[in-house]
Coordinates of N, CA and C in Angstrom, one line a residue:
X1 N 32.4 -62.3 44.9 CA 33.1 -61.1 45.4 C 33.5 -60.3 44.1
X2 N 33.1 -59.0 43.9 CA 33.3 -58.2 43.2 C 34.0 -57.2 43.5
X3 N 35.6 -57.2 42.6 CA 36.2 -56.4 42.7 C 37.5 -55.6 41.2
X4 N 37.9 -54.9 41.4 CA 38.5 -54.0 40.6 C 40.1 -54.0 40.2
X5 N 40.9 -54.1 39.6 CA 42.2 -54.2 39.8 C 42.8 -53.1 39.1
X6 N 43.8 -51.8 40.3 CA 44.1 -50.6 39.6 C 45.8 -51.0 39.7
X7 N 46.1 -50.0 39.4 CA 47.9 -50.0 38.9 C 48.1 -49.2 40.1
X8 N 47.9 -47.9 40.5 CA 48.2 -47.4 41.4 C 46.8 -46.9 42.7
X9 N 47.1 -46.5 43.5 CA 46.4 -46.0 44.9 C 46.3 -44.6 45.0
X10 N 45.3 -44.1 45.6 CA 44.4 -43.3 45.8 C 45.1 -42.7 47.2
X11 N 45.0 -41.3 47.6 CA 45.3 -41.1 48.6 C 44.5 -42.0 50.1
X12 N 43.4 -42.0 49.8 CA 42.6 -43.0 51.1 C 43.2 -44.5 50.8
X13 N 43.6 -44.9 49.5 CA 44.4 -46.1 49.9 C 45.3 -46.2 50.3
X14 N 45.9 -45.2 50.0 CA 47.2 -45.1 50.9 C 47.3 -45.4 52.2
X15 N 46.6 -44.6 52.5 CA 46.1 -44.9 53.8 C 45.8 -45.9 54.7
X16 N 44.4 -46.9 53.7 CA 44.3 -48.3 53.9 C 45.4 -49.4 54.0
X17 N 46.6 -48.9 52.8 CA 47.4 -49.5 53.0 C 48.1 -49.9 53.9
X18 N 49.1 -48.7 54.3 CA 49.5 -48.4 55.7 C 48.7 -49.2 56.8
X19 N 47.6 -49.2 56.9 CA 46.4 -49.8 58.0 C 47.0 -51.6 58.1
X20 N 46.6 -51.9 56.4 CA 46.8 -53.4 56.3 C 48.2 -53.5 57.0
X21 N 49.2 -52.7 56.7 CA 50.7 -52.9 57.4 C 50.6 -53.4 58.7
X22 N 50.0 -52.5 59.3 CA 50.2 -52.3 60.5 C 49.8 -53.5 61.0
X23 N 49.2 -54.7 60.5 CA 48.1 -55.8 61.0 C 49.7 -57.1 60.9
X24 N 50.6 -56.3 60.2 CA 51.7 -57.9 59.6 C 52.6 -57.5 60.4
X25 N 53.4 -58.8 61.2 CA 54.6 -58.5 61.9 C 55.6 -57.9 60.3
X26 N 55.8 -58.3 59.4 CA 56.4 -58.0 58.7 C 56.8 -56.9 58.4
X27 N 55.7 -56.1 58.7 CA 55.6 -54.7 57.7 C 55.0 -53.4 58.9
X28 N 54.8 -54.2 60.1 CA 54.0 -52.9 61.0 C 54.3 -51.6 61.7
X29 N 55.6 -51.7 61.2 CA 56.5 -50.9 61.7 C 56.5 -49.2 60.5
X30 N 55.8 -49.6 59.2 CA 55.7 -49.0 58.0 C 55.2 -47.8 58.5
X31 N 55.3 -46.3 57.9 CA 55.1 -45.1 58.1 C 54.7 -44.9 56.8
X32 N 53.9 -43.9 57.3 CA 53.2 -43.3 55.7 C 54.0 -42.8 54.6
X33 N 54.7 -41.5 55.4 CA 55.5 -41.4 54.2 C 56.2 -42.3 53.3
X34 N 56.9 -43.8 54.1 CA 57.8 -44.0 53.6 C 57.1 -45.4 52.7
X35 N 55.9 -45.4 52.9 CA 54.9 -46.4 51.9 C 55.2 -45.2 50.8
X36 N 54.6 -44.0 50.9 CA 53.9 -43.3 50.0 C 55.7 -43.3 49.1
X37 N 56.8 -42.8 49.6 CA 58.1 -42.7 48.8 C 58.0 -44.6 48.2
X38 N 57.6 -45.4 48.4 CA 58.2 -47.2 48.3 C 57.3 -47.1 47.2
X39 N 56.1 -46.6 47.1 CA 55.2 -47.0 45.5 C 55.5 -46.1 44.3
X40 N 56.2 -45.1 44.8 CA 56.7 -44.5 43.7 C 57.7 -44.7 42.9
X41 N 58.8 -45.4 43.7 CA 59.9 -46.6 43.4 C 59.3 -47.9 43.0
X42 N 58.3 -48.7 43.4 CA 58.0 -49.9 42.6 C 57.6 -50.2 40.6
X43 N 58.1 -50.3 40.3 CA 57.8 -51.0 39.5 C 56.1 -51.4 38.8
X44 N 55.7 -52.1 39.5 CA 54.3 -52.6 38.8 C 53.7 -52.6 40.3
X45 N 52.3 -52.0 40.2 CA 51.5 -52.0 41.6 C 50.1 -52.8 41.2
X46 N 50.2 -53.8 41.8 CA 48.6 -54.8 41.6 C 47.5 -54.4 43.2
X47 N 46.8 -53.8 42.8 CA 45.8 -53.7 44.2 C 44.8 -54.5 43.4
X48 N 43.5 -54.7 44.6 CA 42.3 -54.6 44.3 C 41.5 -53.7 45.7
X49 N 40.7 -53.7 44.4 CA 39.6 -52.2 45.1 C 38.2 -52.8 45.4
X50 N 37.4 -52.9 46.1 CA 36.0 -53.3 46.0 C 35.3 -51.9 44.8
X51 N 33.8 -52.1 44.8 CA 33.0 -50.8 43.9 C 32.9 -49.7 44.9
X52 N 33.2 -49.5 46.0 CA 33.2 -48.7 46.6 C 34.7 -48.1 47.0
X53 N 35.7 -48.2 46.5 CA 37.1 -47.9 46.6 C 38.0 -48.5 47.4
X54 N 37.1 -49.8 48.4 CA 38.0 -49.6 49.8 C 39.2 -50.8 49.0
X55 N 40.3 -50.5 49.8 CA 41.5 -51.5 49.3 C 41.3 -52.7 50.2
X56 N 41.4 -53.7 49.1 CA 41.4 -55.1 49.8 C 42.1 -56.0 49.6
X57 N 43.4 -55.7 49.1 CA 44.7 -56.6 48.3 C 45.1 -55.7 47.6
X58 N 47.1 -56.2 48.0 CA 48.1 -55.4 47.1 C 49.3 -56.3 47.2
X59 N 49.8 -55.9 45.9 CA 51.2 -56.7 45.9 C 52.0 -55.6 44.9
X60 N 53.5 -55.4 45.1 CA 54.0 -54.6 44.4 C 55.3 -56.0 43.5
X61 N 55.6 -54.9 42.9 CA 56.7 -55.8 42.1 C 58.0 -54.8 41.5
X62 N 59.4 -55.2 42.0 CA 60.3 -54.8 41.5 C 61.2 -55.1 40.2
X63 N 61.5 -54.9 38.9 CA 61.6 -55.6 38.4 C 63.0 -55.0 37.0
X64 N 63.6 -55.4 36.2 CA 64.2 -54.8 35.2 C 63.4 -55.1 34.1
X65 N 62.4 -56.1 34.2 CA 61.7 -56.3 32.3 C 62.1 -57.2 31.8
X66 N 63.3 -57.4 32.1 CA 63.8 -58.8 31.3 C 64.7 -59.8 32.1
X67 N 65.4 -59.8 33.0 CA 65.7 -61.0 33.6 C 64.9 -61.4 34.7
X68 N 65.0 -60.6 35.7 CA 64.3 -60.1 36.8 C 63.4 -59.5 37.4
X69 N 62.6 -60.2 38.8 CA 61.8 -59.7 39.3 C 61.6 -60.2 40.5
X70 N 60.9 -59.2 41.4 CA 60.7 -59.7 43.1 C 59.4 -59.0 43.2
X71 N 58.7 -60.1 43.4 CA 56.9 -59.8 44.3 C 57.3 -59.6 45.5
X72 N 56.5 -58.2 46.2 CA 56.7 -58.1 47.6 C 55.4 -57.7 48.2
X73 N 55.1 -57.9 49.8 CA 54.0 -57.9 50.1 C 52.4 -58.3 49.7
X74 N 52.7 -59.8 49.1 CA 51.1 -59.8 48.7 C 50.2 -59.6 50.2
X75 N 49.3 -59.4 50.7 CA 48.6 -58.9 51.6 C 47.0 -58.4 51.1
X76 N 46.6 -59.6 51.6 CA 45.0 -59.2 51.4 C 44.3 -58.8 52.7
X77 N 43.1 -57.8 53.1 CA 42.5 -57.3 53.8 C 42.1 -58.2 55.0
X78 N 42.6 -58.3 56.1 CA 41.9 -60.1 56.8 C 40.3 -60.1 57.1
X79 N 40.1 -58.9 56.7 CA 37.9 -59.7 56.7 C 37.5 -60.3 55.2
X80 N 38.6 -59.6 54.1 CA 38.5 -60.9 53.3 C 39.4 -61.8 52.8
X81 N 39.4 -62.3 53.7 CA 40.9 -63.5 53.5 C 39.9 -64.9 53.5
X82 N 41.0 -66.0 52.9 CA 40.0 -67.5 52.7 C 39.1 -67.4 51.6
X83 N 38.5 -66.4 50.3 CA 37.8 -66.3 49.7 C 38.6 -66.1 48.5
X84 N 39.9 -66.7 48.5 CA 40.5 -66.7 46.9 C 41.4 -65.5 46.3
X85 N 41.2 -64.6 47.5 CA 41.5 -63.5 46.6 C 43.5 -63.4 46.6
X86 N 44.1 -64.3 47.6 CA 45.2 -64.2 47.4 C 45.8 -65.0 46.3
X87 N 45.2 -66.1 45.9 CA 45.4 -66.9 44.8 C 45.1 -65.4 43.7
X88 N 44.0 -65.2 43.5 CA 43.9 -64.2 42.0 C 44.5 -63.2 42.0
X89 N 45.5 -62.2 43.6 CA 46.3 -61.4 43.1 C 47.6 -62.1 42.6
X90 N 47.9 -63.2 42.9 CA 49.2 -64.4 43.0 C 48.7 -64.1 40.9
X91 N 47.8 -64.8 40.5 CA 47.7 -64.4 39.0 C 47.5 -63.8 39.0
X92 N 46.9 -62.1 39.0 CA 47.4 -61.2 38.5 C 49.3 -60.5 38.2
X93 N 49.5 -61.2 39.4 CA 50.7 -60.6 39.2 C 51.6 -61.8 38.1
X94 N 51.4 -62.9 38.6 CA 52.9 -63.7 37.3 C 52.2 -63.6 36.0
X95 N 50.5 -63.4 35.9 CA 50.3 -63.3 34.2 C 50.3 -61.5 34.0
X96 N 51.2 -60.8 34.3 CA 51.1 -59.1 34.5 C 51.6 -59.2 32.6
X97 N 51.4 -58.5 32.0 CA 51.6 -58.4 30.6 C 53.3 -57.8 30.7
X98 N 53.7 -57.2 31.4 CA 55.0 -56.7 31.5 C 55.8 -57.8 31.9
X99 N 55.9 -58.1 32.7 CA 56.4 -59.6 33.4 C 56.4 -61.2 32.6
X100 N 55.7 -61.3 31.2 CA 55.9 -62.3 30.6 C 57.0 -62.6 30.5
X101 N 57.7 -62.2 29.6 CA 59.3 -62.3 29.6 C 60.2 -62.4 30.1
X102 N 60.0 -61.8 31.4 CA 61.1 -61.8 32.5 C 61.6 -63.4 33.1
X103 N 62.4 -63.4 32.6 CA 63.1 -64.8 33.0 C 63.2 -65.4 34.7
X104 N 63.2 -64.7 35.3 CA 63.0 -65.4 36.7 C 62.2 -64.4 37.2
X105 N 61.4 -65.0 38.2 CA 60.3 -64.0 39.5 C 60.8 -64.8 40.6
X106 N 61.3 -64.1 41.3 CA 61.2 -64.3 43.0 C 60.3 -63.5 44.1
X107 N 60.5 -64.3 44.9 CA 59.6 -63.7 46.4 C 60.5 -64.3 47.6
X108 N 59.7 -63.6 48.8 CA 60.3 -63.9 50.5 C 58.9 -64.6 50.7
X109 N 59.0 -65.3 51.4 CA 58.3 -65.9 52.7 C 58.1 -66.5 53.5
X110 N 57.5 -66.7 54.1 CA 57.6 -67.7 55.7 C 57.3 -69.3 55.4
X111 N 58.1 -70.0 55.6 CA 58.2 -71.5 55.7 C 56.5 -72.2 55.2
X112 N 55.9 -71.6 56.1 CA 54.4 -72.1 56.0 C 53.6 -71.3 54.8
X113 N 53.6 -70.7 54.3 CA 53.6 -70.0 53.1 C 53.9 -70.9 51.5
X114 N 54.9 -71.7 52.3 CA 55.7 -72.0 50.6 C 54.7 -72.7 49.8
X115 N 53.7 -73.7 50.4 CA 52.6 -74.4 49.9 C 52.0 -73.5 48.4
X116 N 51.7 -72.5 49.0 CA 50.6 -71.6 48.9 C 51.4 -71.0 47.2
X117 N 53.1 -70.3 47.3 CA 53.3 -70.2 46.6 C 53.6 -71.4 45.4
X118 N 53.9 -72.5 45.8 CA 54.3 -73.8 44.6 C 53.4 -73.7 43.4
X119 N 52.5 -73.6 44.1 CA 51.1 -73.7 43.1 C 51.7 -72.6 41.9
X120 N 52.3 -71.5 41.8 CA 52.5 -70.8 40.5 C 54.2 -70.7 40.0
X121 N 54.6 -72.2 41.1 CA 56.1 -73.2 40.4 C 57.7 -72.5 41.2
X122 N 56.8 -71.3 42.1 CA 58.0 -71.3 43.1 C 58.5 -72.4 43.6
X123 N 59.9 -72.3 43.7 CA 60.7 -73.3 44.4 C 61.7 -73.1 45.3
X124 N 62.3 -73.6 46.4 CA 63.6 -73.5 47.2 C 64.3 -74.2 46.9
X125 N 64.7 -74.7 45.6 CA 66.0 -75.3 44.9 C 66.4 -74.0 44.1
X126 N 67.3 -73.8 45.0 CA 68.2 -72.4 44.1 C 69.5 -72.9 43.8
X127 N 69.6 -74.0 43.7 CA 71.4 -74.6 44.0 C 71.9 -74.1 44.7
X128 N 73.3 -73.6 44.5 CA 74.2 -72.8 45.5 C 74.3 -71.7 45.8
X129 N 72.9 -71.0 45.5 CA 72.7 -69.3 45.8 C 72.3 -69.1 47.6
X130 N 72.7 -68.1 47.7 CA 72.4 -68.1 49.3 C 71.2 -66.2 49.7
X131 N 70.7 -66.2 50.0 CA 71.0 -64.6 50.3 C 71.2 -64.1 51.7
X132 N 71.8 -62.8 51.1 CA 72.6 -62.5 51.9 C 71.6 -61.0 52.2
X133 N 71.7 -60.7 53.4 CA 71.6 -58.8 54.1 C 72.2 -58.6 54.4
X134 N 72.1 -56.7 54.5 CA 72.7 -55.8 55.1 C 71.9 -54.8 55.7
X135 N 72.2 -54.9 56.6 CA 70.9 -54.2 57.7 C 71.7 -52.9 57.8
X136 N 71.1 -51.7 58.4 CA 71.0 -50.2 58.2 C 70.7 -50.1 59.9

């Protein structure tokens, strides 16, 4: 599988993006505009593109550079899912040249999930941290 890795999206990925949303209970609820306002607030944007532009994986990242960081939405295309590509955006993003340094990376996700992350040393031993929301 041959593909491309850009920093930011293209109006038609935009687009794509938004599409991929719409496929995840997590995220289907997403509106264009308010993808299009979220990537200009993120931090570091990992897509990949096939040679032909279409978007087939994205993960963004929020971050300060030096203590902190949160991966959100990894999401690969599901016609090509099972073919690796969420492991190699998973490295692209913790070996990101900006992100070396950064003392801790976190992420969210679902129970059945956690496997998938260990492999790049995520853990649910936080000691006595809890988190907390506030819903709008």
């Amino acid at each position: 599988m041959h593909y491309q890795i850009v920093d930011h999206l293209t109006e038609n990925q935009i687009l794509e993006l938004v599409d991929l949303y719409k496929n995840e209970f997590w995220t289907k609820n997403r509106k264009y505009q308010d993808v299009v306002k979220m990537l200009a607030a993120s931090d570091i944007i990992i897509a990949f593109v096939t040679d032909s532009q279409e978007l087939i994986g994205f993960t963004r990242i929020l971050t300060d550079f030096v203590y902190r960081a949160t991966i959100y939405d990894v999401i690969i295309k599901p016609t090509y899912r099972k073919m690796g590509l969420g492991a190699k955006l998973m490295d692209a993003a913790i070996n990101h040249p900006q992100l070396r340094e950064v003392e801790q990376i976190a992420l969210y996700c679902l129970p059945e999930m956690m496997p998938f992350y260990q492999r790049w040393g995520f853990t649910t031993e936080v000691g006595e941290l809890r988190l907390m929301y506030r819903y709008q």
